[in-house]
JSON list of C-alpha atoms and ligand atoms in Angstrom, two decimals:
[
{"chain": "A", "resi": 1, "resn": "UNK", "atom": "CA", "xyz": [-0.11, 0.03, -0.02]},
{"chain": "A", "resi": 2, "resn": "UNK", "atom": "CA", "xyz": [1.11, 3.74, -0.66]},
{"chain": "A", "resi": 3, "resn": "UNK", "atom": "CA", "xyz": [2.43, 5.16, 2.62]},
{"chain": "A", "resi": 4, "resn": "UNK", "atom": "CA", "xyz": [2.53, 8.81, 2.43]},
{"chain": "A", "resi": 5, "resn": "UNK", "atom": "CA", "xyz": [5.76, 10.61, 3.48]},
{"chain": "A", "resi": 6, "resn": "UNK", "atom": "CA", "xyz": [5.41, 12.60, 6.63]},
{"chain": "A", "resi": 7, "resn": "UNK", "atom": "CA", "xyz": [5.68, 16.34, 5.98]},
{"chain": "A", "resi": 8, "resn": "UNK", "atom": "CA", "xyz": [8.00, 18.44, 8.19]},
{"chain": "A", "resi": 9, "resn": "UNK", "atom": "CA", "xyz": [8.07, 22.26, 8.26]},
{"chain": "A", "resi": 10, "resn": "UNK", "atom": "CA", "xyz": [11.22, 24.18, 9.13]},
{"chain": "A", "resi": 11, "resn": "UNK", "atom": "CA", "xyz": [9.80, 25.15, 12.50]},
{"chain": "A", "resi": 12, "resn": "UNK", "atom": "CA", "xyz": [9.50, 21.39, 13.42]},
{"chain": "A", "resi": 13, "resn": "UNK", "atom": "CA", "xyz": [12.89, 20.68, 12.15]},
{"chain": "A", "resi": 14, "resn": "UNK", "atom": "CA", "xyz": [14.24, 23.40, 14.45]},
{"chain": "A", "resi": 15, "resn": "UNK", "atom": "CA", "xyz": [13.06, 21.81, 17.55]},
{"chain": "A", "resi": 16, "resn": "UNK", "atom": "CA", "xyz": [15.59, 19.20, 16.83]},
{"chain": "A", "resi": 17, "resn": "UNK", "atom": "CA", "xyz": [18.66, 21.38, 16.81]},
{"chain": "A", "resi": 18, "resn": "UNK", "atom": "CA", "xyz": [21.84, 21.46, 18.72]},
{"chain": "A", "resi": 19, "resn": "UNK", "atom": "CA", "xyz": [20.62, 23.86, 21.53]},
{"chain": "A", "resi": 20, "resn": "UNK", "atom": "CA", "xyz": [17.31, 24.43, 23.51]},
{"chain": "A", "resi": 21, "resn": "UNK", "atom": "CA", "xyz": [16.31, 20.95, 22.31]},
{"chain": "A", "resi": 22, "resn": "UNK", "atom": "CA", "xyz": [13.78, 19.19, 24.55]},
{"chain": "A", "resi": 23, "resn": "UNK", "atom": "CA", "xyz": [13.25, 16.30, 22.07]},
{"chain": "A", "resi": 24, "resn": "UNK", "atom": "CA", "xyz": [16.85, 15.04, 22.62]},
{"chain": "A", "resi": 25, "resn": "UNK", "atom": "CA", "xyz": [16.89, 13.83, 18.98]},
{"chain": "A", "resi": 26, "resn": "UNK", "atom": "CA", "xyz": [18.79, 15.48, 16.35]},
{"chain": "A", "resi": 27, "resn": "UNK", "atom": "CA", "xyz": [17.51, 15.98, 12.74]},
{"chain": "A", "resi": 28, "resn": "UNK", "atom": "CA", "xyz": [18.86, 17.47, 9.62]},
{"chain": "A", "resi": 29, "resn": "UNK", "atom": "CA", "xyz": [17.92, 17.81, 5.93]},
{"chain": "A", "resi": 30, "resn": "UNK", "atom": "CA", "xyz": [19.84, 16.24, 2.91]},
{"chain": "A", "resi": 31, "resn": "UNK", "atom": "CA", "xyz": [18.54, 17.04, -0.43]},
{"chain": "A", "resi": 32, "resn": "UNK", "atom": "CA", "xyz": [14.95, 17.59, 0.88]},
{"chain": "A", "resi": 33, "resn": "UNK", "atom": "CA", "xyz": [14.83, 14.41, 2.96]},
{"chain": "A", "resi": 34, "resn": "UNK", "atom": "CA", "xyz": [14.67, 14.95, 6.79]},
{"chain": "A", "resi": 35, "resn": "UNK", "atom": "CA", "xyz": [16.87, 12.33, 8.81]},
{"chain": "A", "resi": 36, "resn": "UNK", "atom": "CA", "xyz": [17.14, 11.69, 12.52]},
{"chain": "A", "resi": 37, "resn": "UNK", "atom": "CA", "xyz": [20.95, 11.64, 13.02]},
{"chain": "A", "resi": 38, "resn": "UNK", "atom": "CA", "xyz": [20.85, 10.60, 16.52]},
{"chain": "A", "resi": 39, "resn": "UNK", "atom": "CA", "xyz": [21.57, 6.85, 16.34]},
{"chain": "A", "resi": 40, "resn": "UNK", "atom": "CA", "xyz": [24.46, 7.85, 13.77]},
{"chain": "A", "resi": 41, "resn": "UNK", "atom": "CA", "xyz": [26.23, 10.39, 16.19]},
{"chain": "A", "resi": 42, "resn": "UNK", "atom": "CA", "xyz": [28.59, 8.08, 17.83]},
{"chain": "A", "resi": 43, "resn": "UNK", "atom": "CA", "xyz": [29.77, 6.58, 14.58]},
{"chain": "A", "resi": 44, "resn": "UNK", "atom": "CA", "xyz": [30.49, 9.68, 12.65]},
{"chain": "A", "resi": 45, "resn": "UNK", "atom": "CA", "xyz": [34.23, 9.69, 11.52]},
{"chain": "A", "resi": 46, "resn": "UNK", "atom": "CA", "xyz": [34.22, 13.47, 11.66]},
{"chain": "A", "resi": 47, "resn": "UNK", "atom": "CA", "xyz": [32.72, 13.53, 15.29]},
{"chain": "A", "resi": 48, "resn": "UNK", "atom": "CA", "xyz": [29.49, 14.46, 17.06]},
{"chain": "A", "resi": 49, "resn": "UNK", "atom": "CA", "xyz": [30.27, 18.07, 17.10]},
{"chain": "A", "resi": 50, "resn": "UNK", "atom": "CA", "xyz": [30.52, 18.46, 13.39]},
{"chain": "A", "resi": 51, "resn": "UNK", "atom": "CA", "xyz": [27.22, 16.64, 12.75]},
{"chain": "A", "resi": 52, "resn": "UNK", "atom": "CA", "xyz": [25.57, 18.87, 15.35]},
{"chain": "A", "resi": 53, "resn": "UNK", "atom": "CA", "xyz": [26.39, 21.88, 13.30]},
{"chain": "A", "resi": 54, "resn": "UNK", "atom": "CA", "xyz": [23.61, 20.96, 10.89]},
{"chain": "A", "resi": 55, "resn": "UNK", "atom": "CA", "xyz": [21.04, 19.76, 13.39]},
{"chain": "A", "resi": 56, "resn": "UNK", "atom": "CA", "xyz": [17.72, 21.47, 13.22]},
{"chain": "A", "resi": 57, "resn": "UNK", "atom": "CA", "xyz": [18.73, 22.78, 9.58]},
{"chain": "A", "resi": 58, "resn": "UNK", "atom": "CA", "xyz": [19.52, 21.99, 6.25]},
{"chain": "A", "resi": 59, "resn": "UNK", "atom": "CA", "xyz": [22.89, 20.19, 6.08]},
{"chain": "A", "resi": 60, "resn": "UNK", "atom": "CA", "xyz": [23.14, 19.64, 2.32]},
{"chain": "A", "resi": 61, "resn": "UNK", "atom": "CA", "xyz": [25.61, 22.42, 1.79]},
{"chain": "A", "resi": 62, "resn": "UNK", "atom": "CA", "xyz": [28.09, 21.68, 4.51]},
{"chain": "A", "resi": 63, "resn": "UNK", "atom": "CA", "xyz": [27.82, 18.04, 3.78]},
{"chain": "A", "resi": 64, "resn": "UNK", "atom": "CA", "xyz": [28.70, 18.34, 0.18]},
{"chain": "A", "resi": 65, "resn": "UNK", "atom": "CA", "xyz": [31.54, 20.83, 0.99]},
{"chain": "A", "resi": 66, "resn": "UNK", "atom": "CA", "xyz": [32.95, 18.32, 3.36]},
{"chain": "A", "resi": 67, "resn": "UNK", "atom": "CA", "xyz": [32.58, 14.92, 1.71]},
{"chain": "A", "resi": 68, "resn": "UNK", "atom": "CA", "xyz": [30.50, 14.73, -1.65]},
{"chain": "A", "resi": 69, "resn": "UNK", "atom": "CA", "xyz": [31.61, 11.22, -2.10]},
{"chain": "A", "resi": 70, "resn": "UNK", "atom": "CA", "xyz": [29.85, 9.80, 0.96]},
{"chain": "A", "resi": 71, "resn": "UNK", "atom": "CA", "xyz": [26.54, 7.97, 0.09]},
{"chain": "A", "resi": 72, "resn": "UNK", "atom": "CA", "xyz": [24.24, 9.37, 2.76]},
{"chain": "A", "resi": 73, "resn": "UNK", "atom": "CA", "xyz": [21.07, 8.02, 1.11]},
{"chain": "A", "resi": 74, "resn": "UNK", "atom": "CA", "xyz": [22.31, 4.39, 1.83]},
{"chain": "A", "resi": 75, "resn": "UNK", "atom": "CA", "xyz": [24.09, 5.16, 5.21]},
{"chain": "A", "resi": 76, "resn": "UNK", "atom": "CA", "xyz": [20.90, 6.79, 6.67]},
{"chain": "A", "resi": 77, "resn": "UNK", "atom": "CA", "xyz": [18.39, 4.49, 5.29]},
{"chain": "A", "resi": 78, "resn": "UNK", "atom": "CA", "xyz": [16.08, 3.58, 8.42]},
{"chain": "A", "resi": 79, "resn": "UNK", "atom": "CA", "xyz": [16.80, 7.15, 9.75]},
{"chain": "A", "resi": 80, "resn": "UNK", "atom": "CA", "xyz": [14.46, 8.88, 7.44]},
{"chain": "A", "resi": 81, "resn": "UNK", "atom": "CA", "xyz": [11.68, 10.93, 9.14]},
{"chain": "A", "resi": 82, "resn": "UNK", "atom": "CA", "xyz": [9.90, 12.59, 6.17]},
{"chain": "A", "resi": 83, "resn": "UNK", "atom": "CA", "xyz": [10.43, 15.43, 3.75]},
{"chain": "A", "resi": 84, "resn": "UNK", "atom": "CA", "xyz": [10.96, 19.04, 4.28]},
{"chain": "A", "resi": 85, "resn": "UNK", "atom": "CA", "xyz": [8.11, 21.36, 3.23]},
{"chain": "A", "resi": 86, "resn": "UNK", "atom": "CA", "xyz": [7.61, 25.18, 3.59]},
{"chain": "A", "resi": 87, "resn": "UNK", "atom": "CA", "xyz": [5.26, 26.38, 6.51]},
{"chain": "A", "resi": 88, "resn": "UNK", "atom": "CA", "xyz": [2.69, 27.41, 3.90]},
{"chain": "A", "resi": 89, "resn": "UNK", "atom": "CA", "xyz": [2.77, 24.02, 2.25]},
{"chain": "A", "resi": 90, "resn": "UNK", "atom": "CA", "xyz": [2.16, 22.69, 5.63]},
{"chain": "A", "resi": 91, "resn": "UNK", "atom": "CA", "xyz": [-1.18, 24.52, 6.10]},
{"chain": "A", "resi": 92, "resn": "UNK", "atom": "CA", "xyz": [-2.57, 22.94, 2.84]},
{"chain": "B", "resi": 101, "resn": "HEM", "atom": "C1", "xyz": [33.83, 12.21, 7.64]},
{"chain": "B", "resi": 101, "resn": "HEM", "atom": "C2", "xyz": [29.47, 10.62, 7.04]},
{"chain": "B", "resi": 101, "resn": "HEM", "atom": "C3", "xyz": [27.74, 15.14, 7.98]},
{"chain": "B", "resi": 101, "resn": "HEM", "atom": "C4", "xyz": [32.32, 16.52, 8.72]},
{"chain": "B", "resi": 101, "resn": "HEM", "atom": "C5", "xyz": [32.83, 11.37, 7.37]},
{"chain": "B", "resi": 101, "resn": "HEM", "atom": "C6", "xyz": [32.79, 9.94, 6.80]},
{"chain": "B", "resi": 101, "resn": "HEM", "atom": "C7", "xyz": [31.59, 9.63, 6.58]},
{"chain": "B", "resi": 101, "resn": "HEM", "atom": "C8", "xyz": [30.71, 10.59, 7.08]},
{"chain": "B", "resi": 101, "resn": "HEM", "atom": "C9", "xyz": [31.02, 8.11, 6.00]},
{"chain": "B", "resi": 101, "resn": "HEM", "atom": "C10", "xyz": [34.19, 9.21, 6.40]},
{"chain": "B", "resi": 101, "resn": "HEM", "atom": "C11", "xyz": [34.42, 9.59, 4.89]},
{"chain": "B", "resi": 101, "resn": "HEM", "atom": "C12", "xyz": [35.66, 9.15, 4.33]},
{"chain": "B", "resi": 101, "resn": "HEM", "atom": "O1", "xyz": [36.66, 8.82, 5.07]},
{"chain": "B", "resi": 101, "resn": "HEM", "atom": "O2", "xyz": [35.80, 9.22, 3.12]},
{"chain": "B", "resi": 101, "resn": "HEM", "atom": "C13", "xyz": [28.45, 11.70, 7.36]},
{"chain": "B", "resi": 101, "resn": "HEM", "atom": "C14", "xyz": [27.13, 11.67, 7.50]},
{"chain": "B", "resi": 101, "resn": "HEM", "atom": "C15", "xyz": [26.63, 12.92, 7.62]},
{"chain": "B", "resi": 101, "resn": "HEM", "atom": "C16", "xyz": [27.81, 13.66, 7.92]},
{"chain": "B", "resi": 101, "resn": "HEM", "atom": "C17", "xyz": [26.11, 10.34, 7.17]},
{"chain": "B", "resi": 101, "resn": "HEM", "atom": "C18", "xyz": [25.25, 13.50, 7.71]},
{"chain": "B", "resi": 101, "resn": "HEM", "atom": "C19", "xyz": [24.33, 12.86, 8.52]},
{"chain": "B", "resi": 101, "resn": "HEM", "atom": "C20", "xyz": [28.88, 15.97, 8.15]},
{"chain": "B", "resi": 101, "resn": "HEM", "atom": "C21", "xyz": [28.90, 17.33, 8.57]},
{"chain": "B", "resi": 101, "resn": "HEM", "atom": "C22", "xyz": [30.07, 17.72, 8.74]},
{"chain": "B", "resi": 101, "resn": "HEM", "atom": "C23", "xyz": [31.01, 16.56, 8.53]},
{"chain": "B", "resi": 101, "resn": "HEM", "atom": "C24", "xyz": [27.52, 18.20, 8.49]},
{"chain": "B", "resi": 101, "resn": "HEM", "atom": "C25", "xyz": [30.40, 19.25, 9.17]},
{"chain": "B", "resi": 101, "resn": "HEM", "atom": "C26", "xyz": [31.37, 19.87, 8.57]},
{"chain": "B", "resi": 101, "resn": "HEM", "atom": "C27", "xyz": [33.17, 15.53, 8.58]},
{"chain": "B", "resi": 101, "resn": "HEM", "atom": "C28", "xyz": [34.61, 15.50, 8.72]},
{"chain": "B", "resi": 101, "resn": "HEM", "atom": "C29", "xyz": [35.09, 14.29, 8.38]},
{"chain": "B", "resi": 101, "resn": "HEM", "atom": "C30", "xyz": [33.86, 13.35, 7.98]},
{"chain": "B", "resi": 101, "resn": "HEM", "atom": "C31", "xyz": [35.40, 16.81, 9.02]},
{"chain": "B", "resi": 101, "resn": "HEM", "atom": "C32", "xyz": [36.50, 13.68, 8.15]},
{"chain": "B", "resi": 101, "resn": "HEM", "atom": "C33", "xyz": [36.90, 13.10, 9.52]},
{"chain": "B", "resi": 101, "resn": "HEM", "atom": "C34", "xyz": [38.45, 12.50, 9.30]},
{"chain": "B", "resi": 101, "resn": "HEM", "atom": "O3", "xyz": [38.67, 11.90, 8.26]},
{"chain": "B", "resi": 101, "resn": "HEM", "atom": "O4", "xyz": [39.22, 12.91, 10.23]},
{"chain": "B", "resi": 101, "resn": "HEM", "atom": "N1", "xyz": [31.51, 11.68, 7.55]},
{"chain": "B", "resi": 101, "resn": "HEM", "atom": "N2", "xyz": [28.87, 12.98, 7.70]},
{"chain": "B", "resi": 101, "resn": "HEM", "atom": "N3", "xyz": [30.15, 15.52, 8.31]},
{"chain": "B", "resi": 101, "resn": "HEM", "atom": "N4", "xyz": [32.81, 14.06, 8.20]},
{"chain": "B", "resi": 101, "resn": "HEM", "atom": "FE1", "xyz": [30.76, 13.53, 7.92]}
]
């Protein structure tokens, strides 16, 4: 059966940032897909701190600046939360 992707607005994404985060889970966006990076944090070769730089926001640019060769789509399979949409799109 068709399972619709969960839609996530920037305001919800921001509640999963590095600071003032009551959810204790850390999300980022890569190419429009929202990922929960929390389980991956201890395994990142570049360290947790670098990952947290993109928590709560779009990480695509920084990711591609650092290591465009890394296959994030495969690595983060199972960590996908949904897709990023605008606040306006959310109201539809
Ligand atoms: C290294 C994954 C986000 C900084 C790596 C490596 C992987 C990886 C697999 C090893 C690459 C290699 O040796 O060829 C990921 C994933 C990310 C992510 C899945 C997103 C969820 C970021 C971000 C930064 C970053 C946002 C911020 C600048 C680094 C650095 C290294 C690294 C500096 C090099 C570590 C070293 O070799 O000493 N990452 N990364 N990563 N990553 Fe990330």
